[in-house]
């Protein structure tokens, strides 16, 4: 019997009614555009940056011109440095306008870090990239914000005036006189063609109304260029964001190590130290009883039992710092962890090469924390752990459960040390790792941690 595989038929013609619905959506978008709040915000933005642009031009002309002129004097370079740093203030103004009126989220660059002394301050100012980028932005605004903005505002004003021209034509009764001395009741003319009758006036107004429906798209195009320029020149660069992430990651690592040391100190003080004091007291009482001829065996037995408990607590503390199973690798350590879990766990580890010890420790403690969350909060009956390489430099640690879901992804840039997903995300960020959560309501919950094999990507 021959099995025949039929090739699917490729339909080139659009489905009936599909093009009609598309045309309807386009028509609805065009007709509703002038009445949307976005258009009015963009108009306010264009007008505002036009006005502010003139002030910025005066600042650039007077500040830079005067600063360069007196730069040969002793105070010239510091003044020029202050003028350059003033671009950061202008950048804050334009970022606020873009955020409030255009909805653009622009991450500001890191704050200015002056060097020590006057020379250090001047040197830092002239090497501050954010200030130079702001100065370049102000220069670009002299064209886009002032020149182009002027043209756009004139077009908007003329279009609206043409759309409303029947009202002043009827109320003001304007008169134009042609070359032969004939008077025309007209507000506009094109050569010898006068707009002096109701049909002509209404026809001109209709052109203005059509232009009003086209204006939003002109504003949108201009503001799109403004938004791109703002993001390109006034936002933090990739290097700036990298520095901030490293600073936050370093702070998270320090906070995490501090919290760990405090926990160890508390556990030693409240647990092991108390056990040792009990042992010392029992042995002291046994010595007194022995010297008085009594039987100290029960006291010695108590001290022996307390010493075993102290050793157990010390092992637990050591395991919390660096599990002994990690000496054999991440796979055996996770096998031990899965075996102790009260929820059945299916483990899959495939690591052709061992990662750095620091990466193994982060992976181990992250899985331990996630398994604890599964047991306490997920109402799950089963869990799956997977540790596999994603490429030559990265491994993916994934913990999945069949619980109730509803776990929230840690907010971007959140670096809270300690337990919980925020703490795990912070711990991963210390080595340039990432943590993502997929947890729809009803489950399943999948937490994936990407870690570099060598400790840094």
Coordinates of C-alpha atoms in Angstrom, one line a residue:
X1 CA 0.0 0.0 0.0
X2 CA 1.4 3.3 -1.0
X3 CA 1.1 6.2 1.4
X4 CA 0.5 9.5 -0.4
X5 CA 1.5 12.8 1.3
X6 CA -0.6 15.6 0.0
X7 CA 1.1 19.0 -0.2
X8 CA -0.8 21.8 1.5
X9 CA -2.4 24.2 -0.9
X10 CA -1.0 27.8 -0.7
X11 CA -3.9 30.3 -0.9
X12 CA -2.7 33.5 -2.6
X13 CA -6.0 35.3 -2.6
X14 CA -6.9 37.0 0.6
X15 CA -9.9 35.7 2.5
X16 CA -13.2 37.3 1.6
X17 CA -13.8 40.4 3.8
X18 CA -10.2 40.5 5.1
X19 CA -9.2 43.4 2.9
X20 CA -12.5 45.2 3.7
X21 CA -11.8 44.9 7.4
X22 CA -8.3 46.3 6.9
X23 CA -9.6 49.2 5.0
X24 CA -12.2 49.8 7.7
X25 CA -9.5 49.8 10.4
X26 CA -7.4 52.3 8.4
X27 CA -10.4 54.6 7.9
X28 CA -11.3 54.4 11.5
X29 CA -7.7 55.2 12.5
X30 CA -7.5 58.2 10.1
X31 CA -10.9 59.6 11.2
X32 CA -10.2 59.3 15.0
X33 CA -6.6 60.5 14.9
X34 CA -7.3 64.2 15.4
X35 CA -9.4 63.5 18.5
X36 CA -6.9 61.3 20.3
X37 CA -5.0 62.6 23.3
X38 CA -1.7 61.4 21.8
X39 CA -2.0 63.9 18.9
X40 CA -2.5 66.8 21.3
X41 CA 0.4 65.8 23.4
X42 CA 2.6 65.6 20.4
X43 CA 1.4 69.0 19.3
X44 CA 2.3 70.4 22.7
X45 CA 5.6 68.7 22.6
X46 CA 6.5 70.2 19.2
X47 CA 5.5 73.7 20.4
X48 CA 7.4 73.3 23.7
X49 CA 10.6 72.1 22.2
X50 CA 10.3 74.9 19.7
X51 CA 10.2 77.5 22.5
X52 CA 12.7 75.7 24.6
X53 CA 14.9 75.2 21.6
X54 CA 15.3 79.0 21.1
X55 CA 16.4 79.3 24.8
X56 CA 18.8 76.4 24.3
X57 CA 20.2 78.1 21.2
X58 CA 20.8 81.3 23.2
X59 CA 22.5 79.2 25.8
X60 CA 24.7 77.5 23.3
X61 CA 25.6 80.7 21.5
X62 CA 26.2 82.9 24.6
X63 CA 27.7 80.1 26.7
X64 CA 29.9 78.4 24.2
X65 CA 30.8 81.6 22.4
X66 CA 31.7 83.4 25.6
X67 CA 33.3 80.4 27.1
X68 CA 35.6 79.9 24.1
X69 CA 36.4 83.6 24.0
X70 CA 37.6 83.7 27.6
X71 CA 39.1 80.2 27.6
X72 CA 42.6 81.8 27.3
X73 CA 42.2 83.3 30.8
X74 CA 42.6 81.5 34.1
X75 CA 38.8 81.2 34.7
X76 CA 38.0 80.5 31.1
X77 CA 38.4 76.7 31.2
X78 CA 36.4 76.2 34.5
X79 CA 33.6 78.3 33.1
X80 CA 33.6 76.4 29.8
X81 CA 33.5 73.1 31.9
X82 CA 30.4 74.4 33.8
X83 CA 28.8 75.3 30.5
X84 CA 29.5 71.9 29.1
X85 CA 28.1 70.3 32.3
X86 CA 25.0 72.4 31.9
X87 CA 24.1 70.2 29.0
X88 CA 23.1 67.6 31.6
X89 CA 20.4 69.9 32.9
X90 CA 19.1 70.5 29.4
X91 CA 19.1 66.7 29.0
X92 CA 16.9 66.2 32.1
X93 CA 14.5 68.8 30.7
X94 CA 14.2 67.0 27.3
X95 CA 14.0 63.6 28.9
X96 CA 11.1 64.8 31.1
X97 CA 9.3 66.2 28.1
X98 CA 9.8 63.0 26.1
X99 CA 8.5 61.0 29.0
X100 CA 5.4 63.1 29.8
X101 CA 4.4 64.0 26.3
X102 CA 5.7 61.2 24.1
X103 CA 5.7 58.3 26.5
X104 CA 9.4 57.6 25.9
X105 CA 11.1 55.8 28.8
X106 CA 14.7 57.1 28.6
X107 CA 17.2 55.8 31.2
X108 CA 19.4 58.6 32.4
X109 CA 23.1 58.2 32.3
X110 CA 25.1 57.8 35.5
X111 CA 25.6 61.0 37.5
X112 CA 28.7 63.2 36.9
X113 CA 31.7 62.0 39.0
X114 CA 34.1 65.0 39.4
X115 CA 37.8 64.4 40.0
X116 CA 39.6 65.8 43.1
X117 CA 40.5 69.5 43.0
X118 CA 39.9 72.1 40.3
X119 CA 42.0 70.4 37.7
X120 CA 40.3 67.1 38.4
X121 CA 36.9 68.7 38.0
X122 CA 37.8 70.4 34.7
X123 CA 39.3 67.2 33.4
X124 CA 36.3 65.2 34.4
X125 CA 34.0 67.7 32.8
X126 CA 35.7 67.7 29.5
X127 CA 35.9 63.8 29.4
X128 CA 32.2 63.4 30.5
X129 CA 30.6 61.7 27.5
X130 CA 27.0 62.4 28.7
X131 CA 27.7 66.1 28.6
X132 CA 29.1 66.0 25.1
X133 CA 26.2 63.9 23.9
X134 CA 23.8 66.5 25.4
X135 CA 25.7 69.3 23.6
X136 CA 25.3 67.3 20.4
X137 CA 21.6 66.9 21.1
X138 CA 21.1 70.6 21.6
X139 CA 22.9 71.2 18.3
X140 CA 20.6 68.8 16.6
X141 CA 17.6 70.4 18.3
X142 CA 18.5 73.7 16.6
X143 CA 17.5 72.0 13.3
X144 CA 14.8 69.5 14.4
X145 CA 13.2 71.4 17.3
X146 CA 13.5 75.0 16.0
X147 CA 13.7 74.9 12.2
X148 CA 11.6 71.8 11.5
X149 CA 9.3 72.7 14.5
X150 CA 8.7 76.2 13.0
X151 CA 7.7 74.6 9.7
X152 CA 5.4 72.1 11.4
X153 CA 3.7 74.7 13.6
X154 CA 3.1 77.0 10.5
X155 CA 1.6 74.1 8.6
X156 CA -0.6 73.3 11.6
X157 CA -1.7 76.9 12.0
X158 CA -2.4 77.4 8.3
X159 CA -4.3 74.1 7.9
X160 CA -6.6 74.9 10.9
X161 CA -7.1 78.4 9.6
X162 CA -8.1 77.1 6.2
X163 CA -10.5 74.6 7.8
X164 CA -12.2 77.5 9.8
X165 CA -11.9 80.1 7.0
X166 CA -15.7 80.3 6.4
X167 CA -16.2 81.8 9.8
X168 CA -13.9 84.9 9.5
X169 CA -14.9 85.2 5.8
X170 CA -18.5 85.6 6.9
X171 CA -17.9 87.7 10.0
X172 CA -15.1 90.0 8.9
X173 CA -16.2 90.6 5.3
X174 CA -12.7 90.9 3.9
X175 CA -12.2 92.8 0.7
X176 CA -9.5 92.4 -2.0
X177 CA -9.1 94.7 -5.0
X178 CA -7.8 93.2 -8.2
X179 CA -5.6 95.0 -10.8
X180 CA -8.7 96.4 -12.6
X181 CA -10.0 98.0 -9.3
X182 CA -12.8 95.4 -8.9
X183 CA -13.5 94.5 -5.2
X184 CA -13.8 90.9 -4.2
X185 CA -15.2 89.6 -1.0
X186 CA -12.3 87.3 -0.5
X187 CA -9.7 86.3 2.1
X188 CA -7.4 84.4 -0.3
X189 CA -6.6 84.3 -3.9
X190 CA -4.5 82.2 -6.3
X191 CA -3.4 84.5 -9.1
X192 CA -6.6 85.9 -10.6
X193 CA -8.7 83.2 -8.9
X194 CA -10.4 84.7 -5.8
X195 CA -12.1 82.7 -3.1
X196 CA -15.1 85.0 -2.9
X197 CA -18.2 82.8 -3.1
X198 CA -19.7 80.3 -0.7
X199 CA -18.9 77.3 -2.9
X200 CA -15.3 78.4 -3.3
X201 CA -15.0 79.1 0.5
X202 CA -16.5 75.8 1.5
X203 CA -14.3 74.0 -1.1
X204 CA -11.2 75.6 0.4
X205 CA -12.4 74.7 3.9
X206 CA -12.9 71.1 2.8
X207 CA -9.3 71.0 1.8
X208 CA -8.4 72.4 5.2
X209 CA -10.5 69.7 7.0
X210 CA -8.8 67.0 5.0
X211 CA -5.5 68.5 6.0
X212 CA -6.5 68.4 9.7
X213 CA -7.0 64.6 9.4
X214 CA -3.5 64.4 7.8
X215 CA -1.8 66.6 10.4
X216 CA -1.6 63.8 13.2
X217 CA 0.5 61.7 10.9
X218 CA 2.9 64.6 10.3
X219 CA 3.2 65.2 14.0
X220 CA 3.6 61.5 14.6
X221 CA 6.5 61.3 12.1
X222 CA 8.3 64.4 13.6
X223 CA 7.8 63.1 17.1
X224 CA 9.1 59.7 16.1
X225 CA 12.4 61.4 15.0
X226 CA 12.4 63.3 18.3
X227 CA 12.0 60.1 20.3
X228 CA 14.8 58.4 18.4
X229 CA 17.1 61.3 18.8
X230 CA 16.4 61.6 22.6
X231 CA 17.0 57.9 23.1
X232 CA 20.1 57.9 21.0
X233 CA 21.8 60.9 22.7
X234 CA 20.3 61.4 26.1
X235 CA 19.9 57.8 27.4
X236 CA 22.4 55.7 29.1
X237 CA 24.7 53.8 26.8
X238 CA 25.3 50.1 26.9
X239 CA 28.5 50.7 28.7
X240 CA 26.8 53.0 31.3
X241 CA 24.1 50.3 31.9
X242 CA 26.8 47.7 32.2
X243 CA 28.6 49.8 34.9
X244 CA 25.4 50.3 36.8
X245 CA 24.6 46.5 36.6
X246 CA 28.1 45.7 37.9
X247 CA 27.7 48.2 40.8
X248 CA 24.4 46.8 41.7
X249 CA 25.6 43.2 41.4
X250 CA 28.6 44.0 43.6
X251 CA 26.4 45.6 46.2
X252 CA 24.1 42.5 46.0
X253 CA 27.1 40.2 46.5
X254 CA 28.3 42.2 49.5
X255 CA 24.8 42.3 51.0
X256 CA 24.4 38.6 50.5
X257 CA 27.8 37.8 52.1
X258 CA 27.0 40.1 55.0
X259 CA 23.6 38.4 55.5
X260 CA 25.3 35.0 55.4
X261 CA 27.9 36.0 58.0
X262 CA 25.2 37.4 60.2
X263 CA 23.1 34.2 59.9
X264 CA 26.2 32.1 60.7
X265 CA 27.0 34.3 63.7
X266 CA 23.4 34.0 65.0
X267 CA 23.3 30.2 64.4
X268 CA 26.7 29.7 66.2
X269 CA 25.7 31.9 69.1
X270 CA 22.2 30.5 69.6
X271 CA 22.9 26.9 68.7
X272 CA 26.4 25.5 68.8
X273 CA 27.7 27.9 71.4
X274 CA 24.8 27.0 73.7
X275 CA 25.5 23.3 73.2
X276 CA 29.2 23.8 74.1
X277 CA 28.2 25.7 77.2
X278 CA 25.9 22.9 78.2
X279 CA 28.7 20.3 77.6
X280 CA 31.1 22.4 79.7
X281 CA 28.6 22.7 82.6
X282 CA 27.8 18.9 82.5
X283 CA 31.5 18.0 82.6
X284 CA 32.0 20.5 85.4
X285 CA 29.2 18.9 87.4
X286 CA 30.5 15.5 86.6
X287 CA 33.9 16.5 87.9
X288 CA 32.4 17.8 91.2
X289 CA 30.3 14.6 91.6
X290 CA 33.4 12.4 90.9
X291 CA 35.4 14.3 93.5
X292 CA 32.7 13.8 96.1
X293 CA 32.5 10.1 95.4
X294 CA 29.3 10.1 93.4
X295 CA 28.5 8.5 90.0
X296 CA 28.9 10.9 87.2
X297 CA 27.9 8.6 84.3
X298 CA 24.6 10.2 83.6
X299 CA 26.2 13.7 83.3
X300 CA 28.9 12.3 81.0
X301 CA 26.2 10.7 78.9
X302 CA 24.4 14.0 78.6
X303 CA 27.6 15.7 77.6
X304 CA 28.3 13.0 75.1
X305 CA 24.8 13.4 73.6
X306 CA 25.1 17.2 73.5
X307 CA 28.5 16.9 71.7
X308 CA 26.9 14.8 69.0
X309 CA 24.1 17.4 68.6
X310 CA 26.7 20.1 68.4
X311 CA 28.6 18.2 65.7
X312 CA 25.4 17.8 63.7
X313 CA 24.7 21.5 63.9
X314 CA 28.2 22.3 62.8
X315 CA 27.9 20.0 59.8
X316 CA 24.6 21.7 58.8
X317 CA 26.4 25.1 59.1
X318 CA 29.2 23.9 57.0
X319 CA 26.8 22.5 54.4
X320 CA 25.1 25.9 54.3
X321 CA 28.5 27.5 53.4
X322 CA 29.8 24.9 51.0
X323 CA 28.1 21.6 50.7
X324 CA 30.6 18.7 50.7
X325 CA 28.8 17.1 47.9
X326 CA 29.9 19.9 45.6
X327 CA 33.4 18.6 45.8
X328 CA 32.2 15.8 43.5
X329 CA 30.4 18.3 41.1
X330 CA 27.0 19.9 40.7
X331 CA 25.3 16.7 39.6
X332 CA 26.1 14.6 42.7
X333 CA 25.2 17.6 44.9
X334 CA 21.9 18.0 43.3
X335 CA 21.2 14.3 43.6
X336 CA 21.7 14.6 47.3
X337 CA 19.4 17.7 47.4
X338 CA 16.7 15.9 45.4
X339 CA 16.9 12.8 47.6
X340 CA 16.2 14.9 50.7
X341 CA 13.2 16.7 49.1
X342 CA 9.7 15.9 50.4
X343 CA 8.3 16.4 46.9
X344 CA 9.4 13.7 44.3
X345 CA 12.0 15.2 42.0
X346 CA 13.1 14.1 38.6
X347 CA 16.7 15.2 38.0
X348 CA 18.5 15.7 34.7
X349 CA 22.1 16.9 34.6
X350 CA 24.2 17.0 31.5
X351 CA 27.5 19.0 31.9
X352 CA 30.3 17.8 29.6
X353 CA 32.6 20.3 31.4
X354 CA 32.4 21.3 35.1
X355 CA 31.7 25.0 35.6
X356 CA 33.6 27.2 38.0
X357 CA 33.2 26.4 41.7
X358 CA 31.4 29.7 42.2
X359 CA 28.9 28.9 39.5
X360 CA 28.3 25.4 40.9
X361 CA 27.6 27.0 44.3
X362 CA 25.2 29.5 42.9
X363 CA 23.4 26.8 41.0
X364 CA 23.2 24.5 44.0
X365 CA 21.9 27.1 46.4
X366 CA 19.4 28.5 43.8
X367 CA 18.0 25.0 43.3
X368 CA 17.8 24.5 47.1
X369 CA 15.9 27.7 47.5
X370 CA 13.5 26.9 44.6
X371 CA 12.8 23.4 45.9
X372 CA 12.0 25.0 49.3
X373 CA 9.5 27.3 47.6
X374 CA 8.0 24.3 45.8
X375 CA 7.5 22.5 49.0
X376 CA 6.1 25.4 51.0
X377 CA 4.1 27.4 48.5
X378 CA 3.4 25.6 45.2
X379 CA 1.1 22.8 46.4
X380 CA 3.0 20.7 43.9
X381 CA 3.1 16.9 43.8
X382 CA 6.2 16.7 41.6
X383 CA 9.2 18.8 40.5
X384 CA 11.7 18.6 37.7
X385 CA 15.3 19.9 37.7
X386 CA 17.4 20.3 34.6
X387 CA 20.9 21.5 34.3
X388 CA 22.1 21.6 30.6
X389 CA 24.4 23.8 28.6
X390 CA 22.7 26.3 26.2
X391 CA 25.9 27.1 24.4
X392 CA 29.7 26.8 24.8
X393 CA 29.7 29.4 27.6
X394 CA 26.4 29.2 29.4
X395 CA 24.4 26.7 31.3
X396 CA 20.7 26.7 32.1
X397 CA 19.4 25.6 35.5
X398 CA 15.7 25.0 35.3
X399 CA 13.3 24.1 38.1
X400 CA 9.7 23.2 37.1
X401 CA 6.8 22.1 39.2
X402 CA 3.1 21.2 38.7
X403 CA 1.8 23.5 41.4
X404 CA -0.7 26.3 41.4
X405 CA 1.5 29.0 39.6
X406 CA 1.0 32.7 40.0
X407 CA 4.7 33.5 40.8
X408 CA 5.7 37.0 39.8
X409 CA 8.8 37.8 37.8
X410 CA 11.3 39.9 39.9
X411 CA 11.2 43.5 38.7
X412 CA 14.0 44.5 36.3
X413 CA 17.0 46.0 38.1
X414 CA 15.8 44.6 41.5
X415 CA 18.8 43.5 43.5
X416 CA 17.5 42.6 46.9
X417 CA 19.8 40.3 48.8
X418 CA 18.5 37.4 50.8
X419 CA 16.0 34.7 50.0
X420 CA 13.2 34.6 47.5
X421 CA 13.3 35.1 43.8
X422 CA 14.7 38.6 44.2
X423 CA 17.6 37.2 46.1
X424 CA 18.2 34.5 43.6
X425 CA 18.1 37.1 40.8
X426 CA 20.6 39.2 42.7
X427 CA 22.9 36.3 43.2
X428 CA 22.7 35.4 39.5
X429 CA 23.5 39.0 38.5
X430 CA 26.7 38.9 40.5
X431 CA 28.1 36.7 37.7
X432 CA 26.2 38.2 34.8
X433 CA 23.5 35.6 35.0
X434 CA 19.8 36.1 34.5
X435 CA 16.6 34.6 36.1
X436 CA 13.3 34.3 34.3
X437 CA 10.0 33.1 35.6
X438 CA 7.1 31.6 33.7
X439 CA 4.2 31.0 36.1
X440 CA 0.7 31.4 34.7
X441 CA -2.2 31.1 37.2
X442 CA -2.9 27.4 37.6
X443 CA 0.7 26.4 36.8
X444 CA 3.1 25.1 35.9
X445 CA 5.9 27.3 37.3
X446 CA 9.2 27.2 35.4
X447 CA 12.1 29.1 36.8
X448 CA 15.2 29.3 34.5
X449 CA 18.6 30.6 35.6
X450 CA 21.2 31.2 33.0
X451 CA 24.8 31.2 34.4
X452 CA 28.1 31.5 32.6
X453 CA 30.4 28.5 33.0
X454 CA 33.5 30.6 33.7
X455 CA 31.9 33.0 36.2
X456 CA 31.5 35.9 33.8
X457 CA 30.1 36.4 30.3

